[in-house]
């Protein structure tokens, strides 16, 4: 697969909105050319916006809706099964409950890269795309306006995902995400690999912001309470397990 050309720029952190308040008429956010913004929405979801991006957020009692009007944004979605999270753009919709994914508006449609969990693809009126109703982590879906009922799926390597998301900062942000998915995020970005022992631990909810390239720092923080231990017996691997 031919990778898209990437523009390199200095990150400019701005528009950090910790006091976001939902309004019935929606809320607009935008970044200039060369800019970057990370915003925590009122529900706890984290929205990271690439350069020259504009979005409108409209949260309602029964659903959360984001309209990507221009550019590219990555969403780490807070879990709320009673209020699905929809990102709509260029006639398409992407539905998530608790997951993380990137949406890039193109001249032909949208590109969706799932970085954690799963999403359901649809049109802007919330009709499903029959050929690919659900897309899992590590997959990219290309939706073309001329082929509205068809989604082209591509399995992404860790390097390809890093290239696509090179515009993001060097930190990983998680909102009530299972440890199993957090581990996947770290493993895709580092040679030092994490492993989990036990289903209960794999489902443990994790939240916070961590340096993407510092696995040791994450492990030290995660095991600081003493309830979880890190086994470094195998070179290049850290096994996380509950303390006995």
Coordinates of N, CA and C in Angstrom, one line a residue:
X1 N 0.8 -1.2 0.0 CA 0.0 0.0 0.0 C 0.9 1.2 0.0
X2 N 0.6 2.2 -0.8 CA 1.3 3.4 -0.8 C 0.9 4.3 0.3
X3 N 1.8 4.7 1.1 CA 1.5 5.6 2.3 C 1.3 7.0 1.8
X4 N 0.4 7.7 2.5 CA 0.2 9.1 2.2 C 1.3 10.0 2.5
X5 N 1.5 11.1 1.8 CA 2.6 12.0 2.1 C 2.2 12.7 3.4
X6 N 3.2 12.9 4.3 CA 2.9 13.5 5.6 C 3.6 14.8 5.7
X7 N 2.9 15.8 6.2 CA 3.5 17.1 6.4 C 4.1 17.2 7.8
X8 N 5.4 17.6 7.9 CA 6.0 17.7 9.2 C 5.9 19.2 9.7
X9 N 5.6 19.3 11.0 CA 5.4 20.6 11.5 C 5.7 20.6 13.0
X10 N 6.0 21.8 13.6 CA 6.2 21.9 15.0 C 4.9 21.9 15.7
X11 N 4.7 21.2 16.7 CA 3.4 21.1 17.4 C 3.2 22.4 18.2
X12 N 2.1 23.0 18.1 CA 1.7 24.2 18.9 C 0.5 23.8 19.7
X13 N 0.7 23.8 21.0 CA -0.4 23.4 21.9 C -1.2 24.6 22.2
X14 N -2.5 24.5 21.9 CA -3.4 25.7 22.2 C -4.8 25.2 22.3
X15 N -5.7 26.0 22.7 CA -7.1 25.7 22.7 C -7.4 24.6 23.7
X16 N -6.6 24.4 24.7 CA -6.8 23.4 25.7 C -8.0 23.8 26.6
X17 N -9.1 23.1 26.5 CA -10.3 23.6 27.1 C -10.8 22.7 28.2
X18 N -10.3 22.9 29.4 CA -10.7 22.0 30.5 C -12.1 22.4 31.0
X19 N -12.6 23.6 30.6 CA -13.9 24.1 31.1 C -14.9 24.0 30.0
X20 N -14.9 23.0 29.2 CA -15.8 22.9 28.1 C -17.2 22.7 28.7
X21 N -18.2 23.5 28.2 CA -19.6 23.3 28.6 C -20.5 23.0 27.4
X22 N -21.3 22.0 27.5 CA -22.2 21.7 26.3 C -23.2 22.8 26.2
X23 N -23.5 23.2 25.0 CA -24.6 24.1 24.7 C -25.5 23.4 23.6
X24 N -26.8 23.7 23.7 CA -27.7 23.1 22.7 C -27.4 23.4 21.3
X25 N -26.8 24.5 21.0 CA -26.5 24.9 19.6 C -25.1 24.3 19.2
X26 N -24.5 23.5 20.0 CA -23.2 22.9 19.7 C -22.1 23.9 20.0
X27 N -20.9 23.3 19.8 CA -19.6 24.1 20.1 C -18.6 23.8 19.0
X28 N -18.0 24.9 18.5 CA -17.0 24.7 17.5 C -15.6 24.8 18.0
X29 N -14.7 24.0 17.5 CA -13.3 24.1 17.8 C -12.5 24.0 16.5
X30 N -11.4 24.7 16.5 CA -10.6 24.7 15.2 C -9.1 24.9 15.6
X31 N -8.3 24.4 14.7 CA -6.8 24.6 14.8 C -6.3 25.3 13.5
X32 N -5.3 26.2 13.6 CA -4.8 26.8 12.4 C -3.8 25.9 11.6
X33 N -3.4 26.3 10.5 CA -2.3 25.6 9.8 C -1.1 25.5 10.7
X34 N -0.5 24.3 10.8 CA 0.6 24.1 11.7 C 0.3 24.0 13.2
X35 N -1.0 23.9 13.5 CA -1.4 23.8 14.9 C -1.7 22.4 15.4
X36 N -2.0 22.3 16.7 CA -2.4 21.1 17.3 C -3.2 21.4 18.5
X37 N -4.2 20.6 18.8 CA -5.0 20.9 20.0 C -5.5 19.6 20.6
X38 N -5.4 19.5 22.0 CA -6.0 18.4 22.7 C -7.0 18.9 23.6
X39 N -8.3 18.5 23.5 CA -9.4 19.0 24.3 C -10.1 17.9 25.0
X40 N -10.4 18.1 26.3 CA -11.2 17.1 27.0 C -12.6 17.6 27.0
X41 N -13.5 16.8 26.4 CA -14.9 17.2 26.3 C -15.6 17.0 27.6
X42 N -16.8 17.5 27.6 CA -17.6 17.5 28.9 C -17.8 16.1 29.4
X43 N -17.9 15.0 28.6 CA -18.1 13.7 29.0 C -16.8 13.0 29.4
X44 N -15.7 13.6 29.3 CA -14.4 13.0 29.6 C -13.7 12.4 28.4
X45 N -14.3 12.4 27.3 CA -13.6 12.0 26.0 C -12.5 13.0 25.7
X46 N -11.5 12.5 25.0 CA -10.4 13.3 24.6 C -10.3 13.4 23.1
X47 N -10.3 14.7 22.6 CA -10.3 14.9 21.2 C -9.0 15.6 20.8
X48 N -8.2 15.0 20.0 CA -6.9 15.6 19.5 C -7.1 16.0 18.0
X49 N -6.8 17.3 17.7 CA -7.1 17.9 16.4 C -5.8 18.2 15.7
X50 N -5.7 17.7 14.5 CA -4.5 18.0 13.6 C -4.6 19.4 13.1
X51 N -3.6 19.8 12.4 CA -3.5 21.2 11.9 C -4.7 21.4 10.9
X52 N -5.1 22.7 10.8 CA -6.2 23.1 9.9 C -7.4 22.2 10.0
X53 N -7.9 22.0 11.2 CA -9.0 21.2 11.5 C -10.2 22.0 12.1
X54 N -11.4 21.6 11.8 CA -12.5 22.3 12.4 C -13.6 21.3 12.7
X55 N -14.1 21.3 14.0 CA -15.1 20.3 14.4 C -16.2 21.1 15.1
X56 N -17.4 20.5 15.1 CA -18.5 21.0 15.9 C -19.0 19.8 16.8
X57 N -19.1 20.1 18.1 CA -19.5 19.1 19.1 C -21.0 19.4 19.5
X58 N -21.8 18.4 19.5 CA -23.2 18.6 20.0 C -23.6 17.4 20.7
X59 N -23.6 17.5 22.1 CA -24.0 16.4 22.9 C -25.5 16.5 23.3
X60 N -26.2 15.4 23.2 CA -27.6 15.3 23.5 C -27.9 14.3 24.6
X61 N -29.1 14.3 25.0 CA -29.4 13.4 26.2 C -29.2 11.9 25.8
X62 N -29.4 11.5 24.5 CA -29.4 10.1 24.1 C -28.2 9.8 23.2
X63 N -27.4 10.8 22.8 CA -26.3 10.5 22.0 C -25.3 11.7 22.0
X64 N -24.0 11.3 21.6 CA -23.0 12.4 21.5 C -22.5 12.4 20.1
X65 N -22.6 13.6 19.5 CA -22.3 13.8 18.1 C -21.2 14.8 17.9
X66 N -20.3 14.4 17.0 CA -19.2 15.3 16.6 C -19.2 15.4 15.1
X67 N -19.2 16.6 14.5 CA -19.1 16.9 13.1 C -17.7 17.3 12.7
X68 N -17.0 16.5 11.9 CA -15.7 16.9 11.4 C -15.9 17.7 10.1
X69 N -15.8 18.9 10.2 CA -16.1 19.8 9.1 C -14.8 20.0 8.2
X70 N -13.6 19.8 8.8 CA -12.4 20.0 8.0 C -11.3 19.3 8.7
X71 N -10.3 18.7 8.0 CA -9.1 18.2 8.6 C -9.2 16.8 9.2
X72 N -8.6 16.6 10.4 CA -8.4 15.3 11.0 C -8.4 15.4 12.5
X73 N -9.0 14.4 13.1 CA -9.0 14.4 14.6 C -9.0 13.0 15.1
X74 N -8.4 12.8 16.2 CA -8.4 11.5 16.9 C -9.2 11.6 18.2
X75 N -10.0 10.5 18.5 CA -10.9 10.5 19.6 C -10.6 9.4 20.5
X76 N -10.5 9.7 21.8 CA -10.4 8.6 22.8 C -11.7 8.8 23.6
X77 N -12.6 7.8 23.4 CA -14.0 8.0 23.8 C -14.3 7.4 25.2
X78 N -14.9 8.3 26.0 CA -15.3 7.8 27.4 C -16.5 6.8 27.2
X79 N -16.5 5.8 28.0 CA -17.5 4.8 27.9 C -18.8 5.3 28.4
X80 N -19.9 5.2 27.7 CA -21.2 5.5 28.1 C -22.2 4.8 27.1
X81 N -22.5 3.5 27.4 CA -23.4 2.8 26.5 C -24.7 3.4 26.3
X82 N -25.2 4.2 27.2 CA -26.5 4.8 27.0 C -26.5 6.0 26.0
X83 N -25.3 6.5 25.7 CA -25.2 7.6 24.8 C -24.1 7.3 23.8
X84 N -24.4 6.7 22.6 CA -23.4 6.4 21.6 C -22.7 7.6 21.2
X85 N -21.4 7.4 20.8 CA -20.6 8.5 20.3 C -20.4 8.4 18.8
X86 N -20.9 9.4 18.1 CA -20.9 9.5 16.6 C -20.0 10.6 16.1
X87 N -19.1 10.2 15.2 CA -18.3 11.2 14.4 C -18.9 11.2 13.0
X88 N -19.3 12.3 12.5 CA -19.9 12.4 11.2 C -19.2 13.4 10.3
X89 N -18.9 13.0 9.1 CA -18.2 13.8 8.1 C -18.4 13.3 6.7
X90 N -18.5 14.2 5.8 CA -18.6 13.9 4.4 C -19.6 12.9 4.0
X91 N -20.8 12.9 4.8 CA -21.8 11.9 4.5 C -21.7 10.6 5.2
X92 N -20.6 10.4 6.0 CA -20.4 9.1 6.6 C -20.5 9.3 8.2
X93 N -20.7 8.2 8.9 CA -20.7 8.2 10.3 C -19.9 7.1 10.9
X94 N -19.2 7.4 12.1 CA -18.4 6.3 12.8 C -19.0 6.3 14.2
X95 N -19.4 5.1 14.6 CA -20.0 5.0 16.0 C -19.1 4.2 16.9
X96 N -19.0 4.8 18.1 CA -18.2 4.1 19.2 C -18.9 4.3 20.5
X97 N -18.5 3.4 21.5 CA -19.0 3.6 22.8 C -17.8 3.9 23.7
X98 N -16.8 3.0 23.8 CA -15.6 3.3 24.5 C -14.4 2.7 23.7
X99 N -13.7 3.6 23.0 CA -12.7 3.1 22.1 C -11.8 4.3 21.7
X100 N -10.9 4.1 20.7 CA -10.1 5.3 20.2 C -9.9 5.1 18.7
X101 N -10.1 6.2 18.0 CA -10.0 6.1 16.5 C -9.7 7.5 15.9
X102 N -9.2 7.4 14.7 CA -8.8 8.6 14.0 C -9.7 8.8 12.8
X103 N -10.2 10.0 12.5 CA -11.0 10.2 11.3 C -10.3 11.4 10.5
X104 N -10.1 11.1 9.2 CA -9.4 12.1 8.3 C -10.4 12.4 7.2
X105 N -10.8 13.6 7.1 CA -11.6 14.0 6.0 C -10.8 14.2 4.7
X106 N -11.2 13.5 3.6 CA -10.5 13.5 2.3 C -11.5 14.1 1.3
X107 N -10.9 14.4 0.1 CA -11.7 15.0 -1.0 C -12.8 14.0 -1.4
X108 N -12.6 12.7 -1.2 CA -13.5 11.6 -1.7 C -14.4 11.1 -0.7
X109 N -14.0 11.2 0.6 CA -14.8 10.6 1.7 C -14.1 10.8 3.0
X110 N -13.9 9.7 3.8 CA -13.2 9.8 5.0 C -12.3 8.5 5.1
X111 N -11.2 8.6 5.9 CA -10.4 7.5 6.3 C -10.5 7.3 7.8
X112 N -10.7 6.1 8.2 CA -10.9 5.8 9.7 C -9.9 4.8 10.1
X113 N -9.1 5.2 11.1 CA -8.0 4.3 11.6 C -8.4 4.0 13.1
X114 N -8.6 2.7 13.4 CA -9.0 2.4 14.8 C -7.7 2.0 15.6
X115 N -7.5 2.7 16.6 CA -6.3 2.5 17.4 C -6.6 1.7 18.7
X116 N -7.8 1.6 19.1 CA -8.2 0.7 20.2 C -9.6 0.4 20.2
X117 N -10.0 -0.8 20.6 CA -11.4 -1.2 20.6 C -12.0 -1.4 19.2
X118 N -13.2 -1.1 19.0 CA -13.9 -1.3 17.7 C -14.9 -0.2 17.4
X119 N -15.1 0.0 16.2 CA -16.1 1.1 15.8 C -17.0 0.4 14.7
X120 N -18.2 1.0 14.6 CA -19.2 0.6 13.6 C -19.3 1.7 12.6
X121 N -19.2 1.3 11.3 CA -19.3 2.3 10.2 C -20.7 2.5 9.7
X122 N -21.0 3.7 9.3 CA -22.3 4.0 8.8 C -22.3 5.2 7.9
X123 N -23.5 5.6 7.5 CA -23.6 6.9 6.8 C -24.0 8.0 7.8
X124 N -24.1 9.2 7.4 CA -24.4 10.3 8.3 C -25.8 10.2 8.9
X125 N -26.7 9.5 8.2 CA -28.0 9.3 8.8 C -28.1 8.0 9.6
X126 N -26.9 7.5 10.0 CA -26.7 6.4 10.9 C -27.1 5.0 10.3
X127 N -27.1 4.9 9.0 CA -27.3 3.6 8.3 C -26.0 2.9 8.3
X128 N -26.0 1.6 8.5 CA -24.7 0.8 8.5 C -24.2 0.6 7.1
X129 N -22.8 0.5 7.1 CA -22.2 0.1 5.8 C -22.1 -1.5 5.8
X130 N -22.8 -2.1 4.9 CA -23.0 -3.5 4.9 C -21.7 -4.3 4.8
X131 N -20.7 -3.8 4.0 CA -19.5 -4.5 3.8 C -18.6 -4.6 4.9
X132 N -18.7 -3.6 5.9 CA -17.8 -3.6 7.0 C -18.5 -2.8 8.2
X133 N -19.5 -3.5 8.8 CA -20.2 -2.8 9.9 C -19.3 -2.6 11.1
X134 N -18.3 -3.4 11.4 CA -17.5 -3.3 12.6 C -16.0 -3.3 12.2
X135 N -15.2 -2.4 12.7 CA -13.7 -2.4 12.4 C -13.0 -2.4 13.7
X136 N -12.0 -3.3 13.8 CA -11.3 -3.4 15.0 C -9.9 -2.7 15.0
X137 N -9.3 -2.7 16.2 CA -8.0 -2.0 16.4 C -7.0 -2.5 15.4
X138 N -6.2 -1.6 14.8 CA -5.2 -1.9 13.9 C -5.6 -2.0 12.4
X139 N -6.9 -1.6 12.2 CA -7.5 -1.7 10.8 C -7.8 -0.2 10.4
X140 N -7.7 0.0 9.1 CA -8.0 1.3 8.5 C -9.2 1.0 7.5
X141 N -10.2 1.9 7.6 CA -11.3 1.8 6.6 C -11.3 3.1 5.8
X142 N -11.3 2.9 4.4 CA -11.4 4.0 3.5 C -12.8 4.0 2.9
X143 N -13.5 5.1 3.2 CA -14.9 5.2 2.7 C -14.9 6.3 1.6
X144 N -15.5 5.9 0.4 CA -15.5 6.8 -0.7 C -16.9 7.2 -1.0
X145 N -17.2 8.5 -1.2 CA -18.5 9.0 -1.4 C -19.2 8.4 -2.7
X146 N -18.3 8.0 -3.7 CA -18.9 7.5 -4.9 C -19.3 6.0 -4.7
X147 N -18.8 5.4 -3.6 CA -19.2 4.0 -3.3 C -19.7 3.9 -1.9
X148 N -20.8 4.6 -1.6 CA -21.3 4.8 -0.3 C -21.6 3.5 0.5
X149 N -21.9 2.4 -0.2 CA -22.2 1.2 0.5 C -21.0 0.3 0.7
X150 N -19.8 0.7 0.3 CA -18.6 -0.2 0.4 C -17.5 0.5 1.2
X151 N -16.9 -0.3 2.0 CA -15.7 0.2 2.8 C -14.5 -0.7 2.4
X152 N -13.4 0.0 2.1 CA -12.2 -0.7 1.8 C -11.4 -0.8 3.1
X153 N -11.1 -2.1 3.5 CA -10.4 -2.3 4.8 C -8.9 -2.7 4.5
X154 N -8.0 -2.1 5.3 CA -6.6 -2.4 5.2 C -6.0 -2.6 6.6
X155 N -5.3 -3.7 6.8 CA -4.7 -4.1 8.0 C -3.4 -3.2 8.1
X156 N -3.2 -2.5 9.2 CA -2.1 -1.6 9.4 C -1.0 -2.2 10.3
X157 N 0.2 -2.1 9.9 CA 1.3 -2.5 10.8 C 1.5 -1.4 11.8
X158 N 2.3 -1.7 12.9 CA 2.6 -0.7 13.9 C 3.3 0.5 13.3
X159 N 4.2 0.3 12.3 CA 4.9 1.4 11.7 C 4.0 2.3 10.9
X160 N 3.1 1.6 10.2 CA 2.1 2.4 9.4 C 1.2 3.2 10.2
X161 N 0.8 2.7 11.4 CA -0.1 3.5 12.3 C 0.7 4.6 12.8
X162 N 2.0 4.4 13.2 CA 2.8 5.5 13.7 C 2.9 6.6 12.7
X163 N 3.1 6.2 11.4 CA 3.3 7.2 10.4 C 2.0 8.0 10.2
X164 N 0.8 7.3 10.2 CA -0.4 8.0 10.0 C -0.7 9.0 11.1
X165 N -0.3 8.6 12.3 CA -0.6 9.4 13.5 C 0.6 10.3 14.0
X166 N 1.6 10.5 13.0 CA 2.8 11.2 13.4 C 2.5 12.6 13.8
X167 N 1.3 13.2 13.5 CA 1.0 14.5 13.8 C 0.7 14.7 15.3
X168 N 0.4 13.6 16.0 CA 0.0 13.6 17.4 C 1.2 13.9 18.3
X169 N 1.0 14.3 19.5 CA 2.1 14.5 20.4 C 2.6 13.1 20.9
X170 N 3.7 13.2 21.7 CA 4.3 11.9 22.1 C 3.7 11.3 23.3
X171 N 2.4 11.6 23.6 CA 1.8 11.1 24.8 C 0.5 10.2 24.4
X172 N 0.2 9.2 25.2 CA -1.0 8.4 25.0 C -1.9 8.8 26.1
X173 N -3.2 9.0 25.7 CA -4.2 9.4 26.7 C -5.3 8.3 26.7
X174 N -5.7 7.9 27.9 CA -6.7 6.8 28.0 C -7.8 7.3 28.9
X175 N -9.0 7.0 28.6 CA -10.2 7.3 29.4 C -11.0 6.0 29.6
X176 N -10.8 5.5 30.9 CA -11.5 4.3 31.3 C -11.4 3.2 30.2
X177 N -10.1 2.9 29.8 CA -9.8 1.9 28.8 C -9.3 0.7 29.5
X178 N -9.7 -0.5 29.0 CA -9.2 -1.8 29.6 C -7.7 -1.9 29.4
X179 N -7.1 -2.4 30.4 CA -5.6 -2.6 30.4 C -5.1 -3.3 29.1
X180 N -5.9 -4.3 28.7 CA -5.5 -5.0 27.5 C -5.4 -4.1 26.3
X181 N -6.2 -3.1 26.1 CA -6.1 -2.2 25.0 C -5.0 -1.2 25.2
X182 N -4.8 -0.8 26.5 CA -3.7 0.1 26.8 C -2.3 -0.6 26.4
X183 N -2.2 -1.9 26.8 CA -1.0 -2.6 26.4 C -0.8 -2.7 24.9
X184 N -1.9 -2.9 24.2 CA -1.8 -2.9 22.7 C -1.2 -1.6 22.2
X185 N -1.7 -0.5 22.8 CA -1.2 0.9 22.4 C 0.3 1.0 22.6
X186 N 0.8 0.6 23.8 CA 2.2 0.7 24.1 C 3.0 -0.3 23.2
X187 N 2.5 -1.5 23.0 CA 3.3 -2.5 22.2 C 3.4 -2.1 20.8
X188 N 2.5 -1.4 20.2 CA 2.6 -1.0 18.8 C 3.7 0.1 18.6
X189 N 4.1 0.8 19.7 CA 5.0 1.9 19.6 C 6.4 1.6 20.2
X190 N 6.6 0.4 20.8 CA 7.8 0.2 21.5 C 8.4 -1.3 21.3
X191 N 9.7 -1.4 21.3 CA 10.3 -2.7 21.2 C 10.1 -3.5 22.5
X192 N 10.1 -2.8 23.6 CA 9.9 -3.5 24.9 C 8.4 -3.8 25.0
X193 N 8.0 -5.0 25.1 CA 6.6 -5.5 25.0 C 6.0 -5.8 26.4
X194 N 4.7 -5.5 26.5 CA 4.0 -5.8 27.8 C 3.1 -7.0 27.5
X195 N 3.0 -7.8 28.6 CA 2.1 -9.0 28.5 C 1.3 -8.9 29.8
X196 N 0.0 -9.5 29.7 CA -0.9 -9.5 30.9 C -1.2 -10.9 31.3
X197 N -1.2 -11.2 32.6 CA -1.5 -12.5 33.0 C -2.8 -12.4 33.8
X198 N -3.8 -13.1 33.2 CA -5.1 -13.1 33.9 C -6.2 -12.2 33.3
X199 N -7.4 -12.8 33.1 CA -8.5 -12.0 32.4 C -8.9 -10.8 33.3
X200 N -9.0 -11.0 34.6 CA -9.4 -10.0 35.4 C -8.6 -8.7 35.3
X201 N -7.2 -8.9 35.3 CA -6.3 -7.8 35.2 C -6.4 -7.2 33.8
X202 N -6.7 -8.0 32.8 CA -6.8 -7.5 31.4 C -8.0 -6.5 31.3
X203 N -9.0 -6.7 32.1 CA -10.2 -5.9 32.0 C -10.1 -4.7 32.9
X204 N -9.1 -4.5 33.7 CA -8.9 -3.4 34.6 C -9.0 -2.1 33.9
X205 N -9.8 -1.2 34.4 CA -9.9 0.1 33.7 C -8.7 1.0 34.0
X206 N -8.2 1.7 33.0 CA -7.0 2.5 33.1 C -7.4 3.9 32.5
X207 N -6.9 5.0 33.2 CA -7.1 6.3 32.7 C -5.9 7.1 33.0
X208 N -5.6 8.1 32.1 CA -4.5 9.0 32.3 C -3.7 9.3 31.1
X209 N -2.7 10.1 31.2 CA -1.8 10.4 30.0 C -0.4 10.0 30.3
X210 N 0.2 9.3 29.4 CA 1.5 8.7 29.6 C 2.4 9.0 28.4
X211 N 3.7 9.1 28.6 CA 4.7 9.2 27.5 C 4.7 7.9 26.7
X212 N 4.4 8.0 25.4 CA 4.2 6.8 24.5 C 5.5 6.0 24.4
X213 N 6.7 6.6 24.6 CA 7.9 5.9 24.4 C 8.6 5.5 25.7
X214 N 7.8 5.6 26.8 CA 8.4 5.3 28.1 C 7.6 4.2 28.8
X215 N 7.8 3.0 28.4 CA 7.1 1.9 29.0 C 7.4 1.7 30.4
X216 N 8.7 1.8 30.8 CA 9.1 1.7 32.2 C 8.4 2.6 33.1
X217 N 8.2 3.9 32.7 CA 7.5 4.8 33.5 C 6.1 4.4 33.8
X218 N 5.4 4.0 32.7 CA 4.0 3.5 32.9 C 4.0 2.3 33.9
X219 N 4.9 1.4 33.7 CA 4.9 0.2 34.6 C 5.2 0.5 36.0
X220 N 6.1 1.5 36.2 CA 6.4 1.9 37.6 C 5.2 2.5 38.3
X221 N 4.5 3.4 37.5 CA 3.3 4.0 38.1 C 2.2 3.0 38.3
X222 N 2.0 2.1 37.4 CA 0.9 1.1 37.4 C 1.1 0.1 38.6
X223 N 2.4 -0.2 38.9 CA 2.7 -1.2 40.0 C 3.0 -0.5 41.3
X224 N 2.9 0.8 41.4 CA 3.3 1.5 42.6 C 2.5 1.1 43.8
X225 N 1.3 0.7 43.7 CA 0.4 0.4 44.8 C 0.8 -0.9 45.4
X226 N 1.5 -1.8 44.7 CA 1.9 -3.1 45.2 C 0.9 -4.2 44.9
X227 N -0.3 -3.8 44.4 CA -1.3 -4.8 44.1 C -1.0 -5.6 42.8
X228 N -0.1 -5.0 41.9 CA 0.3 -5.6 40.7 C 1.8 -5.6 40.6
X229 N 2.3 -6.7 40.1 CA 3.8 -6.8 40.0 C 4.2 -6.9 38.6
X230 N 5.5 -6.6 38.3 CA 6.0 -6.6 36.9 C 7.1 -7.7 36.9
X231 N 7.0 -8.7 36.1 CA 8.0 -9.8 35.9 C 8.8 -9.5 34.7
X232 N 10.1 -9.3 34.9 CA 11.0 -8.9 33.8 C 12.0 -10.1 33.5
X233 N 11.6 -11.3 33.8 CA 12.4 -12.5 33.6 C 12.8 -12.6 32.2
X234 N 11.9 -12.5 31.2 CA 12.1 -12.6 29.8 C 12.7 -11.3 29.2
X235 N 13.8 -11.4 28.6 CA 14.4 -10.2 28.0 C 13.4 -9.5 26.9
X236 N 13.2 -8.2 27.0 CA 12.4 -7.5 26.1 C 10.9 -7.6 26.4
X237 N 10.5 -8.3 27.5 CA 9.1 -8.5 27.8 C 8.9 -8.2 29.3
X238 N 7.8 -7.4 29.6 CA 7.4 -7.2 31.0 C 6.0 -7.9 31.2
X239 N 5.9 -8.8 32.1 CA 4.6 -9.5 32.3 C 4.0 -8.8 33.6
X240 N 2.8 -8.4 33.4 CA 2.0 -7.8 34.5 C 1.1 -8.8 35.1
X241 N 1.1 -9.0 36.4 CA 0.2 -9.9 37.0 C -0.1 -9.4 38.4
X242 N -1.2 -9.9 38.9 CA -1.6 -9.5 40.3 C -0.7 -10.1 41.3
X243 N -0.4 -9.3 42.3 CA 0.5 -9.8 43.4 C -0.2 -10.9 44.2
X244 N 0.5 -11.9 44.5 CA -0.1 -13.0 45.3 C -0.1 -12.7 46.7

